[in-house]
């Protein structure tokens, strides 16, 4: 059973679930992957912990992990980029494989691409979740400037978290276009709220982006099939 | 924590999860309902058991229930109409409330409506899940005739189960229109694959239907808020 540490946010977890189903080669119910989804959003703020020294979410994440393991999970994933700041703590003593979202994204990058833009929470960028995991690939990572971040990226994330997905898409799309104009080969949507925003307005820029939620779903299907 | 006995099918469970989130009055992640979703589709066929004397799914459903209870579920729901044939067995000895999908649908029926059509699996109709639960309301239930069932309803369900949601919508829509033409005040989409089919083609008939998935989601939100 695939165990999903979710709820960060709930809509992103639901989006992951849908993309997992869509990515599974199945013609009947029974051919789908058995999944247990722990969508409990009452987790201390990840940005609060990384940026402002707030309470660590790690104990809550470990509790979710252990609940999933106790229920029989044999593979784990967590559809939240920022929470991967605590990945090392989560795999410590974990008896089953745990798919890393950045590894999943790396598999979806175009071969040979050197200039990649990453759109994420400020906490994900500051904790260098992507840089650390992609360091040996010789990739240059561009990120939105502070003004764009404040005007477009964070407001888009906040909009999705309150259910205003189309508003999020309209806020985000120009920031994606600017990163592509500045030379990015692709833009990684490295916060699981962001694909929901662009999907909801059926943005034509989706084809130029790597969706971290979809990438994680596909990596989970591969990991499940090859277990 | 709301425990969800799902996987029948997975896409219907994902649709329920999305509708639960949409129905929750929340502006931040933390205001959403904590949920544990058991989406394990390896459950003996419900139609197989009801129509053809196949293995009962009850042991698998009880195992799912008990796994959710052990993990801390304090409220249960099951987004599959047919599986409610085993509702009595599932609530037997169950220490927490379990929202019944037909009660949830009943709350969404227009006040005073007497003629209601129900579109469901043949197994749901044969096991009289809706008739039994709505018996004291003086409602007349119409169902599609056998030819329509074989030509439209079951093929639409099968299409959704293999991911062809728009094909399912195109198959189903004329059958819904016919039931409305024949005098139904509303049509209950009493199989959780069917709303996905109509949603995917953005059918204008959606407003004349009661979506059992959405009804169950709303009933769960109410039950959670009033606990």
CSV table of C-alpha atoms in Angstrom, one decimal:
chain,number,residue,atom,x,y,z
A,1,UNK,CA,0.0,0.0,0.0
A,2,UNK,CA,1.3,3.5,-0.9
A,3,UNK,CA,1.1,5.8,2.1
A,4,UNK,CA,0.7,9.5,1.5
A,5,UNK,CA,1.7,12.1,4.0
A,6,UNK,CA,-0.7,14.8,2.9
A,7,UNK,CA,-2.8,17.8,3.9
A,8,UNK,CA,-0.2,20.4,3.0
A,9,UNK,CA,-2.6,21.6,1.7
A,10,UNK,CA,-5.6,19.3,1.3
A,11,UNK,CA,-6.3,20.4,-2.3
A,12,UNK,CA,-2.7,19.6,-3.3
A,13,UNK,CA,-3.2,16.2,-1.8
A,14,UNK,CA,-6.4,15.7,-3.7
A,15,UNK,CA,-4.6,16.8,-6.9
A,16,UNK,CA,-1.9,14.3,-6.2
A,17,UNK,CA,-4.4,11.5,-5.7
A,18,UNK,CA,-6.2,12.3,-9.0
A,19,UNK,CA,-2.8,12.5,-10.9
A,20,UNK,CA,-1.8,9.2,-9.3
A,21,UNK,CA,-4.9,7.5,-10.7
A,22,UNK,CA,-4.5,9.2,-14.1
A,23,UNK,CA,-0.8,8.0,-14.2
A,24,UNK,CA,-1.7,4.4,-13.4
A,25,UNK,CA,-2.1,2.0,-16.3
A,26,UNK,CA,-5.4,0.4,-15.2
A,27,UNK,CA,-8.6,-0.5,-17.0
A,28,UNK,CA,-10.4,-1.7,-13.9
A,29,UNK,CA,-10.7,-0.7,-10.3
A,30,UNK,CA,-8.6,-3.6,-9.1
A,31,UNK,CA,-5.6,-2.7,-11.2
A,32,UNK,CA,-5.2,0.6,-9.3
A,33,UNK,CA,-2.6,1.1,-6.6
A,34,UNK,CA,-3.9,0.6,-3.0
A,35,UNK,CA,-3.4,3.9,-1.3
A,36,UNK,CA,-3.8,5.2,2.2
A,37,UNK,CA,-3.9,9.0,2.3
A,38,UNK,CA,-3.2,10.9,5.6
A,39,UNK,CA,-4.6,14.3,4.8
A,40,UNK,CA,-4.3,16.0,8.2
A,41,UNK,CA,-3.6,19.7,7.7
A,42,UNK,CA,-3.1,20.4,11.4
A,43,UNK,CA,0.7,20.4,11.0
A,44,UNK,CA,2.9,23.3,12.2
A,45,UNK,CA,3.6,25.8,9.4
A,46,UNK,CA,6.6,24.7,7.2
A,47,UNK,CA,7.4,28.3,6.2
A,48,UNK,CA,6.9,29.3,9.8
A,49,UNK,CA,9.5,26.9,11.0
A,50,UNK,CA,12.1,27.5,8.2
A,51,UNK,CA,11.7,31.3,7.9
A,52,UNK,CA,10.7,32.4,11.3
A,53,UNK,CA,12.0,29.8,13.8
A,54,UNK,CA,8.5,28.5,14.6
A,55,UNK,CA,7.6,25.0,15.9
A,56,UNK,CA,9.0,22.2,13.8
A,57,UNK,CA,6.5,20.1,11.8
A,58,UNK,CA,8.7,17.1,12.1
A,59,UNK,CA,7.0,15.4,15.0
A,60,UNK,CA,3.6,15.7,13.3
A,61,UNK,CA,5.1,14.4,10.0
A,62,UNK,CA,6.7,11.5,11.9
A,63,UNK,CA,3.4,10.7,13.6
A,64,UNK,CA,1.7,10.7,10.1
A,65,UNK,CA,4.5,8.4,8.8
A,66,UNK,CA,4.2,6.0,11.7
A,67,UNK,CA,0.4,5.9,11.4
A,68,UNK,CA,0.7,5.0,7.7
A,69,UNK,CA,3.4,2.4,8.4
A,70,UNK,CA,1.3,0.8,11.2
A,71,UNK,CA,-1.6,0.6,8.8
A,72,UNK,CA,0.5,-1.3,6.3
A,73,UNK,CA,2.2,1.2,4.0
A,74,UNK,CA,5.1,-0.3,2.1
A,75,UNK,CA,6.0,2.8,0.0
A,76,UNK,CA,5.7,6.5,1.1
A,77,UNK,CA,5.4,9.8,-0.6
A,78,UNK,CA,4.6,13.4,0.5
A,79,UNK,CA,3.0,15.8,-2.0
A,80,UNK,CA,4.5,19.0,-0.5
A,81,UNK,CA,7.8,20.4,-1.7
A,82,UNK,CA,8.5,22.5,1.4
A,83,UNK,CA,8.1,19.6,3.8
A,84,UNK,CA,10.9,17.8,2.0
A,85,UNK,CA,13.2,20.1,4.1
A,86,UNK,CA,12.5,17.4,6.8
A,87,UNK,CA,13.1,14.4,4.4
A,88,UNK,CA,16.3,13.2,6.2
A,89,UNK,CA,14.4,13.1,9.5
A,90,UNK,CA,11.5,11.2,7.8
A,91,UNK,CA,13.6,8.5,6.2
A,92,UNK,CA,15.7,8.0,9.4
A,93,UNK,CA,14.6,4.6,10.7
A,94,UNK,CA,12.0,4.3,8.0
A,95,UNK,CA,11.7,0.6,6.9
A,96,UNK,CA,10.1,1.3,3.5
A,97,UNK,CA,11.2,3.4,0.4
A,98,UNK,CA,10.1,7.0,0.5
A,99,UNK,CA,10.0,8.7,-3.0
A,100,UNK,CA,11.7,12.2,-2.9
A,101,UNK,CA,9.8,14.8,-4.8
A,102,UNK,CA,12.9,16.4,-6.3
A,103,UNK,CA,14.1,13.1,-7.6
A,104,UNK,CA,10.7,12.7,-9.2
A,105,UNK,CA,11.0,16.2,-10.8
A,106,UNK,CA,14.5,15.5,-12.0
A,107,UNK,CA,13.2,12.5,-14.0
A,108,UNK,CA,10.8,14.8,-15.9
A,109,UNK,CA,13.4,17.5,-16.8
A,110,UNK,CA,14.2,17.6,-20.5
A,111,UNK,CA,17.4,15.8,-21.3
A,112,UNK,CA,20.3,18.2,-21.4
A,113,UNK,CA,18.4,21.2,-20.0
A,114,UNK,CA,20.8,23.5,-18.2
A,115,UNK,CA,18.7,26.5,-17.3
A,116,UNK,CA,15.8,25.7,-15.2
A,117,UNK,CA,13.5,28.0,-13.3
A,118,UNK,CA,12.0,26.9,-10.0
A,119,UNK,CA,8.8,28.5,-8.6
A,120,UNK,CA,8.3,27.5,-5.0
A,121,UNK,CA,7.6,28.9,-1.6
A,122,UNK,CA,10.2,31.2,-0.1
A,123,UNK,CA,10.8,28.5,2.5
A,124,UNK,CA,11.6,25.8,-0.2
A,125,UNK,CA,14.0,28.2,-1.9
A,126,UNK,CA,15.7,29.2,1.3
A,127,UNK,CA,16.1,25.7,2.5
A,128,UNK,CA,17.7,24.8,-0.9
A,129,UNK,CA,15.7,21.6,-1.2
A,130,UNK,CA,16.1,21.6,-5.0
A,131,UNK,CA,19.7,22.9,-5.2
A,132,UNK,CA,20.9,20.3,-2.8
A,133,UNK,CA,19.2,17.4,-4.6
A,134,UNK,CA,20.1,18.6,-8.1
A,135,UNK,CA,23.6,19.8,-7.3
A,136,UNK,CA,25.5,17.1,-9.2
A,137,UNK,CA,23.5,17.6,-12.5
A,138,UNK,CA,25.2,20.9,-13.5
A,139,UNK,CA,21.9,22.7,-13.7
A,140,UNK,CA,21.5,26.4,-13.2
A,141,UNK,CA,18.4,27.3,-11.2
A,142,UNK,CA,16.7,30.6,-11.7
A,143,UNK,CA,14.0,31.8,-9.3
A,144,UNK,CA,11.5,34.7,-9.4
A,145,UNK,CA,12.8,38.0,-8.0
A,146,UNK,CA,11.5,39.2,-4.7
A,147,UNK,CA,9.0,41.6,-6.2
A,148,UNK,CA,7.5,38.8,-8.4
A,149,UNK,CA,7.5,36.5,-5.5
A,150,UNK,CA,5.5,38.9,-3.4
A,151,UNK,CA,3.2,40.1,-6.1
A,152,UNK,CA,2.5,36.8,-7.9
A,153,UNK,CA,3.9,33.6,-6.4
A,154,UNK,CA,2.8,33.7,-2.8
A,155,UNK,CA,-0.6,35.3,-3.6
A,156,UNK,CA,-1.2,32.5,-6.1
A,157,UNK,CA,-0.4,29.9,-3.4
A,158,UNK,CA,-2.6,31.6,-0.9
A,159,UNK,CA,-5.4,31.8,-3.4
A,160,UNK,CA,-5.3,28.1,-4.1
A,161,UNK,CA,-5.2,27.4,-0.3
A,162,UNK,CA,-8.5,29.3,0.1
A,163,UNK,CA,-10.0,27.5,-2.9
A,164,UNK,CA,-9.7,30.4,-5.4
A,165,UNK,CA,-7.8,28.3,-8.0
A,166,UNK,CA,-8.5,30.4,-11.0
A,167,UNK,CA,-7.5,33.6,-9.3
A,168,UNK,CA,-4.3,31.7,-8.4
A,169,UNK,CA,-3.8,30.8,-12.1
A,170,UNK,CA,-4.2,34.4,-13.3
A,171,UNK,CA,-1.7,35.7,-10.7
A,172,UNK,CA,0.8,33.0,-11.5
A,173,UNK,CA,0.8,32.9,-15.3
A,174,UNK,CA,2.6,36.2,-16.0
A,175,UNK,CA,5.4,35.2,-13.6
A,176,UNK,CA,5.9,31.9,-15.5
A,177,UNK,CA,5.9,33.7,-18.8
A,178,UNK,CA,8.6,36.1,-17.5
A,179,UNK,CA,10.9,33.2,-16.4
A,180,UNK,CA,10.5,31.6,-19.8
A,181,UNK,CA,11.3,34.9,-21.5
A,182,UNK,CA,14.4,35.2,-19.4
A,183,UNK,CA,15.7,32.0,-20.9
A,184,UNK,CA,14.5,29.1,-18.7
A,185,UNK,CA,14.1,25.9,-20.7
A,186,UNK,CA,11.3,24.8,-18.3
A,187,UNK,CA,9.8,26.1,-15.2
A,188,UNK,CA,9.4,23.7,-12.3
A,189,UNK,CA,6.1,24.2,-10.4
A,190,UNK,CA,7.8,23.3,-7.1
A,191,UNK,CA,5.0,23.9,-4.8
A,192,UNK,CA,2.0,21.6,-5.1
A,193,UNK,CA,-0.5,24.4,-5.0
A,194,UNK,CA,0.9,25.9,-8.3
A,195,UNK,CA,-0.1,23.2,-10.8
A,196,UNK,CA,-3.7,23.5,-9.5
A,197,UNK,CA,-3.6,27.2,-10.3
A,198,UNK,CA,-2.3,26.8,-13.8
A,199,UNK,CA,-4.5,23.7,-14.5
A,200,UNK,CA,-7.6,25.7,-13.5
A,201,UNK,CA,-7.1,28.3,-16.2
A,202,UNK,CA,-6.0,25.7,-18.7
A,203,UNK,CA,-2.9,27.8,-19.2
A,204,UNK,CA,-1.0,27.2,-22.5
A,205,UNK,CA,2.2,27.5,-20.5
A,206,UNK,CA,1.5,24.2,-18.8
A,207,UNK,CA,3.5,22.5,-21.5
A,208,UNK,CA,6.6,24.5,-20.6
A,209,UNK,CA,6.4,23.5,-17.0
A,210,UNK,CA,7.3,20.5,-14.9
A,211,UNK,CA,4.5,19.8,-12.4
A,212,UNK,CA,6.0,18.5,-9.2
A,213,UNK,CA,2.7,16.9,-8.2
A,214,UNK,CA,2.4,15.0,-11.4
A,215,UNK,CA,6.1,14.1,-11.4
A,216,UNK,CA,5.7,12.6,-7.9
A,217,UNK,CA,2.6,10.7,-8.9
A,218,UNK,CA,4.4,9.2,-11.9
A,219,UNK,CA,7.4,8.3,-9.8
A,220,UNK,CA,5.1,6.6,-7.3
A,221,UNK,CA,3.5,4.5,-10.0
A,222,UNK,CA,6.9,3.5,-11.3
A,223,UNK,CA,8.2,2.6,-7.8
A,224,UNK,CA,5.0,0.6,-7.1
A,225,UNK,CA,5.2,-1.3,-10.4
A,226,UNK,CA,8.8,-2.2,-9.9
A,227,UNK,CA,8.7,-3.2,-6.3
B,1,UNK,CA,-10.4,12.4,11.8
B,2,UNK,CA,-12.8,11.4,9.1
B,3,UNK,CA,-12.1,7.9,7.8
B,4,UNK,CA,-13.1,7.2,4.3
B,5,UNK,CA,-13.6,3.6,3.1
B,6,UNK,CA,-12.8,4.1,-0.6
B,7,UNK,CA,-11.3,2.6,-3.7
B,8,UNK,CA,-14.7,1.7,-5.2
B,9,UNK,CA,-13.5,3.0,-7.6
B,10,UNK,CA,-10.4,5.1,-6.9
B,11,UNK,CA,-11.6,8.0,-9.2
B,12,UNK,CA,-14.8,8.2,-7.3
B,13,UNK,CA,-12.9,8.4,-4.0
B,14,UNK,CA,-10.7,11.2,-5.4
B,15,UNK,CA,-13.9,13.0,-6.6
B,16,UNK,CA,-15.3,12.7,-3.1
B,17,UNK,CA,-12.1,14.0,-1.5
B,18,UNK,CA,-12.2,17.1,-3.9
B,19,UNK,CA,-15.9,17.7,-3.2
B,20,UNK,CA,-15.2,17.4,0.6
B,21,UNK,CA,-12.6,20.1,0.4
B,22,UNK,CA,-14.8,22.3,-1.8
B,23,UNK,CA,-17.7,21.9,0.7
B,24,UNK,CA,-15.6,22.8,3.7
B,25,UNK,CA,-15.8,26.4,4.8
B,26,UNK,CA,-12.1,27.0,5.2
B,27,UNK,CA,-9.7,29.8,4.2
B,28,UNK,CA,-6.5,28.1,5.4
B,29,UNK,CA,-5.1,24.6,5.3
B,30,UNK,CA,-5.6,24.2,9.1
B,31,UNK,CA,-9.3,24.8,8.9
B,32,UNK,CA,-9.8,21.7,6.7
B,33,UNK,CA,-11.1,18.5,8.1
B,34,UNK,CA,-8.4,15.9,8.9
B,35,UNK,CA,-9.1,12.9,6.7
B,36,UNK,CA,-7.7,9.4,6.3
B,37,UNK,CA,-8.6,7.9,3.0
B,38,UNK,CA,-8.4,4.1,2.5
B,39,UNK,CA,-8.5,3.7,-1.2
B,40,UNK,CA,-7.8,0.0,-1.7
B,41,UNK,CA,-9.7,-1.2,-4.7
B,42,UNK,CA,-8.8,-4.9,-4.2
B,43,UNK,CA,-12.3,-5.6,-2.7
B,44,UNK,CA,-14.5,-8.4,-4.1
B,45,UNK,CA,-16.9,-7.1,-6.6
B,46,UNK,CA,-20.1,-5.6,-5.1
B,47,UNK,CA,-22.2,-6.4,-8.1
B,48,UNK,CA,-20.6,-9.8,-8.3
B,49,UNK,CA,-21.8,-10.6,-4.7
B,50,UNK,CA,-25.3,-9.1,-5.1
B,51,UNK,CA,-26.2,-10.3,-8.6
B,52,UNK,CA,-24.1,-13.4,-9.0
B,53,UNK,CA,-23.6,-14.9,-5.6
B,54,UNK,CA,-19.8,-14.1,-5.6
B,55,UNK,CA,-17.6,-13.6,-2.6
B,56,UNK,CA,-18.9,-11.0,-0.1
B,57,UNK,CA,-16.9,-7.8,0.1
B,58,UNK,CA,-17.9,-7.4,3.8
B,59,UNK,CA,-14.7,-8.9,5.3
B,60,UNK,CA,-12.6,-6.5,3.2
B,61,UNK,CA,-14.8,-3.5,4.1
B,62,UNK,CA,-14.6,-4.4,7.8
B,63,UNK,CA,-10.9,-4.7,7.5
B,64,UNK,CA,-10.8,-1.2,6.0
B,65,UNK,CA,-13.1,0.1,8.7
B,66,UNK,CA,-11.0,-1.4,11.5
B,67,UNK,CA,-7.8,0.0,10.0
B,68,UNK,CA,-9.3,3.5,9.9
B,69,UNK,CA,-10.6,3.1,13.4
B,70,UNK,CA,-7.2,1.9,14.7
B,71,UNK,CA,-5.6,4.9,13.0
B,72,UNK,CA,-7.9,7.3,14.9
B,73,UNK,CA,-11.0,7.8,12.7
B,74,UNK,CA,-13.9,9.3,14.7
B,75,UNK,CA,-16.4,9.6,11.8
B,76,UNK,CA,-16.8,7.3,8.8
B,77,UNK,CA,-18.1,7.5,5.3
B,78,UNK,CA,-18.0,5.3,2.2
B,79,UNK,CA,-18.3,7.0,-1.3
B,80,UNK,CA,-19.8,4.0,-3.0
B,81,UNK,CA,-23.6,3.5,-3.2
B,82,UNK,CA,-23.6,-0.2,-4.0
B,83,UNK,CA,-21.4,-1.0,-1.0
B,84,UNK,CA,-24.1,0.4,1.3
B,85,UNK,CA,-25.8,-2.9,0.8
B,86,UNK,CA,-23.4,-4.0,3.6
B,87,UNK,CA,-24.0,-0.9,5.8
B,88,UNK,CA,-25.7,-2.8,8.6
B,89,UNK,CA,-22.7,-5.1,8.8
B,90,UNK,CA,-20.4,-2.1,8.9
B,91,UNK,CA,-22.1,-0.2,11.6
B,92,UNK,CA,-22.5,-3.3,13.7
B,93,UNK,CA,-20.1,-2.8,16.6
B,94,UNK,CA,-18.8,0.4,15.1
B,95,UNK,CA,-18.0,2.8,17.9
B,96,UNK,CA,-18.2,6.0,15.8
B,97,UNK,CA,-20.9,7.6,13.5
B,98,UNK,CA,-21.0,6.4,9.9
B,99,UNK,CA,-22.8,8.7,7.5
B,100,UNK,CA,-25.2,6.8,5.2
B,101,UNK,CA,-25.0,8.0,1.6
B,102,UNK,CA,-28.8,7.7,1.1
B,103,UNK,CA,-29.5,9.9,4.1
B,104,UNK,CA,-27.0,12.4,2.6
B,105,UNK,CA,-28.9,12.3,-0.7
B,106,UNK,CA,-32.2,12.6,1.0
B,107,UNK,CA,-31.1,15.9,2.5
B,108,UNK,CA,-30.4,17.3,-1.0
B,109,UNK,CA,-33.8,16.4,-2.5
B,110,UNK,CA,-36.0,19.3,-3.3
B,111,UNK,CA,-38.6,19.8,-0.6
B,112,UNK,CA,-41.9,18.1,-1.6
B,113,UNK,CA,-40.5,16.3,-4.6
B,114,UNK,CA,-42.5,13.1,-5.1
B,115,UNK,CA,-41.1,11.7,-8.4
B,116,UNK,CA,-37.4,11.0,-8.3
B,117,UNK,CA,-35.4,9.0,-10.7
B,118,UNK,CA,-32.4,7.0,-9.5
B,119,UNK,CA,-29.6,6.0,-11.8
B,120,UNK,CA,-27.3,3.4,-10.2
B,121,UNK,CA,-25.7,0.1,-10.7
B,122,UNK,CA,-28.1,-2.8,-11.3
B,123,UNK,CA,-26.8,-4.2,-8.0
B,124,UNK,CA,-27.8,-1.0,-6.1
B,125,UNK,CA,-31.2,-1.1,-7.6
B,126,UNK,CA,-31.7,-4.8,-7.0
B,127,UNK,CA,-30.6,-4.5,-3.3
B,128,UNK,CA,-33.1,-1.7,-2.9
B,129,UNK,CA,-30.6,0.5,-1.0
B,130,UNK,CA,-32.5,3.6,-1.9
B,131,UNK,CA,-36.0,2.3,-1.6
B,132,UNK,CA,-35.4,0.9,1.9
B,133,UNK,CA,-33.9,4.1,3.2
B,134,UNK,CA,-36.4,6.5,1.6
B,135,UNK,CA,-39.5,4.3,2.2
B,136,UNK,CA,-41.1,6.5,4.8
B,137,UNK,CA,-40.9,9.7,2.7
B,138,UNK,CA,-43.6,8.8,0.2
B,139,UNK,CA,-41.3,9.2,-2.8
B,140,UNK,CA,-41.9,7.4,-6.1
B,141,UNK,CA,-38.6,6.1,-7.5
B,142,UNK,CA,-38.2,5.7,-11.3
B,143,UNK,CA,-35.2,3.9,-12.7
B,144,UNK,CA,-33.9,3.5,-16.3
B,145,UNK,CA,-35.4,0.7,-18.3
B,146,UNK,CA,-33.3,-2.4,-19.0
B,147,UNK,CA,-32.4,-1.3,-22.5
B,148,UNK,CA,-31.2,2.2,-21.3
B,149,UNK,CA,-29.3,0.6,-18.5
B,150,UNK,CA,-27.4,-1.8,-20.8
B,151,UNK,CA,-26.9,0.8,-23.5
B,152,UNK,CA,-26.0,3.9,-21.4
B,153,UNK,CA,-25.7,3.5,-17.6
B,154,UNK,CA,-23.4,0.5,-17.2
B,155,UNK,CA,-21.2,1.5,-20.2
B,156,UNK,CA,-20.9,5.0,-18.6
B,157,UNK,CA,-19.8,3.5,-15.3
B,158,UNK,CA,-17.3,1.2,-17.0
B,159,UNK,CA,-16.0,4.2,-19.1
B,160,UNK,CA,-15.3,6.2,-15.9
B,161,UNK,CA,-13.6,3.2,-14.2
B,162,UNK,CA,-11.2,3.0,-17.1
B,163,UNK,CA,-10.5,6.7,-17.1
B,164,UNK,CA,-12.6,7.7,-20.1
B,165,UNK,CA,-14.7,10.2,-18.2
B,166,UNK,CA,-15.9,12.2,-21.2
B,167,UNK,CA,-17.0,9.1,-23.0
B,168,UNK,CA,-19.0,8.2,-19.9
B,169,UNK,CA,-20.6,11.7,-19.9
B,170,UNK,CA,-21.7,11.4,-23.5
B,171,UNK,CA,-23.2,7.9,-22.9
B,172,UNK,CA,-25.0,9.0,-19.8
B,173,UNK,CA,-26.5,12.4,-20.7
B,174,UNK,CA,-29.3,11.2,-23.0
B,175,UNK,CA,-30.4,8.7,-20.3
B,176,UNK,CA,-30.7,11.5,-17.8
B,177,UNK,CA,-32.6,13.7,-20.3
B,178,UNK,CA,-35.1,10.9,-20.9
B,179,UNK,CA,-35.8,10.4,-17.2
B,180,UNK,CA,-36.4,14.1,-16.8
B,181,UNK,CA,-38.7,14.1,-19.9
B,182,UNK,CA,-40.6,11.3,-18.3
B,183,UNK,CA,-41.5,13.5,-15.3
B,184,UNK,CA,-38.7,13.1,-12.7
B,185,UNK,CA,-38.3,16.2,-10.6
B,186,UNK,CA,-34.6,15.3,-10.2
B,187,UNK,CA,-32.3,12.5,-11.1
B,188,UNK,CA,-30.2,11.0,-8.3
B,189,UNK,CA,-26.7,10.1,-9.6
B,190,UNK,CA,-26.6,7.1,-7.2
B,191,UNK,CA,-23.4,5.6,-8.4
B,192,UNK,CA,-20.2,7.6,-7.5
B,193,UNK,CA,-18.8,7.2,-11.0
B,194,UNK,CA,-21.8,9.0,-12.6
B,195,UNK,CA,-21.2,12.5,-11.4
B,196,UNK,CA,-17.6,12.3,-12.7
B,197,UNK,CA,-19.0,11.5,-16.1
B,198,UNK,CA,-21.5,14.4,-16.2
B,199,UNK,CA,-19.0,16.8,-14.6
B,200,UNK,CA,-16.4,16.0,-17.3
B,201,UNK,CA,-18.6,17.2,-20.1
B,202,UNK,CA,-19.9,20.1,-18.1
B,203,UNK,CA,-23.4,18.9,-18.7
B,204,UNK,CA,-26.2,21.4,-18.4
B,205,UNK,CA,-28.3,18.7,-16.8
B,206,UNK,CA,-26.1,18.7,-13.7
B,207,UNK,CA,-28.5,21.2,-12.2
B,208,UNK,CA,-31.3,18.8,-12.5
B,209,UNK,CA,-29.4,16.0,-10.7
B,210,UNK,CA,-28.5,15.2,-7.1
B,211,UNK,CA,-24.9,14.1,-7.0
B,212,UNK,CA,-24.5,11.4,-4.3
B,213,UNK,CA,-20.8,12.0,-4.0
B,214,UNK,CA,-21.3,15.7,-3.4
B,215,UNK,CA,-24.2,15.0,-1.0
B,216,UNK,CA,-22.1,12.6,1.0
B,217,UNK,CA,-19.3,15.2,1.1
B,218,UNK,CA,-21.6,17.9,2.4
B,219,UNK,CA,-23.2,15.6,5.0
B,220,UNK,CA,-19.7,14.7,6.2
B,221,UNK,CA,-18.8,18.4,6.6
B,222,UNK,CA,-22.0,18.9,8.6
B,223,UNK,CA,-21.4,15.9,10.7
B,224,UNK,CA,-17.8,17.0,11.4
B,225,UNK,CA,-18.8,20.6,12.2
B,226,UNK,CA,-21.5,19.5,14.6
B,227,UNK,CA,-19.6,16.7,16.4
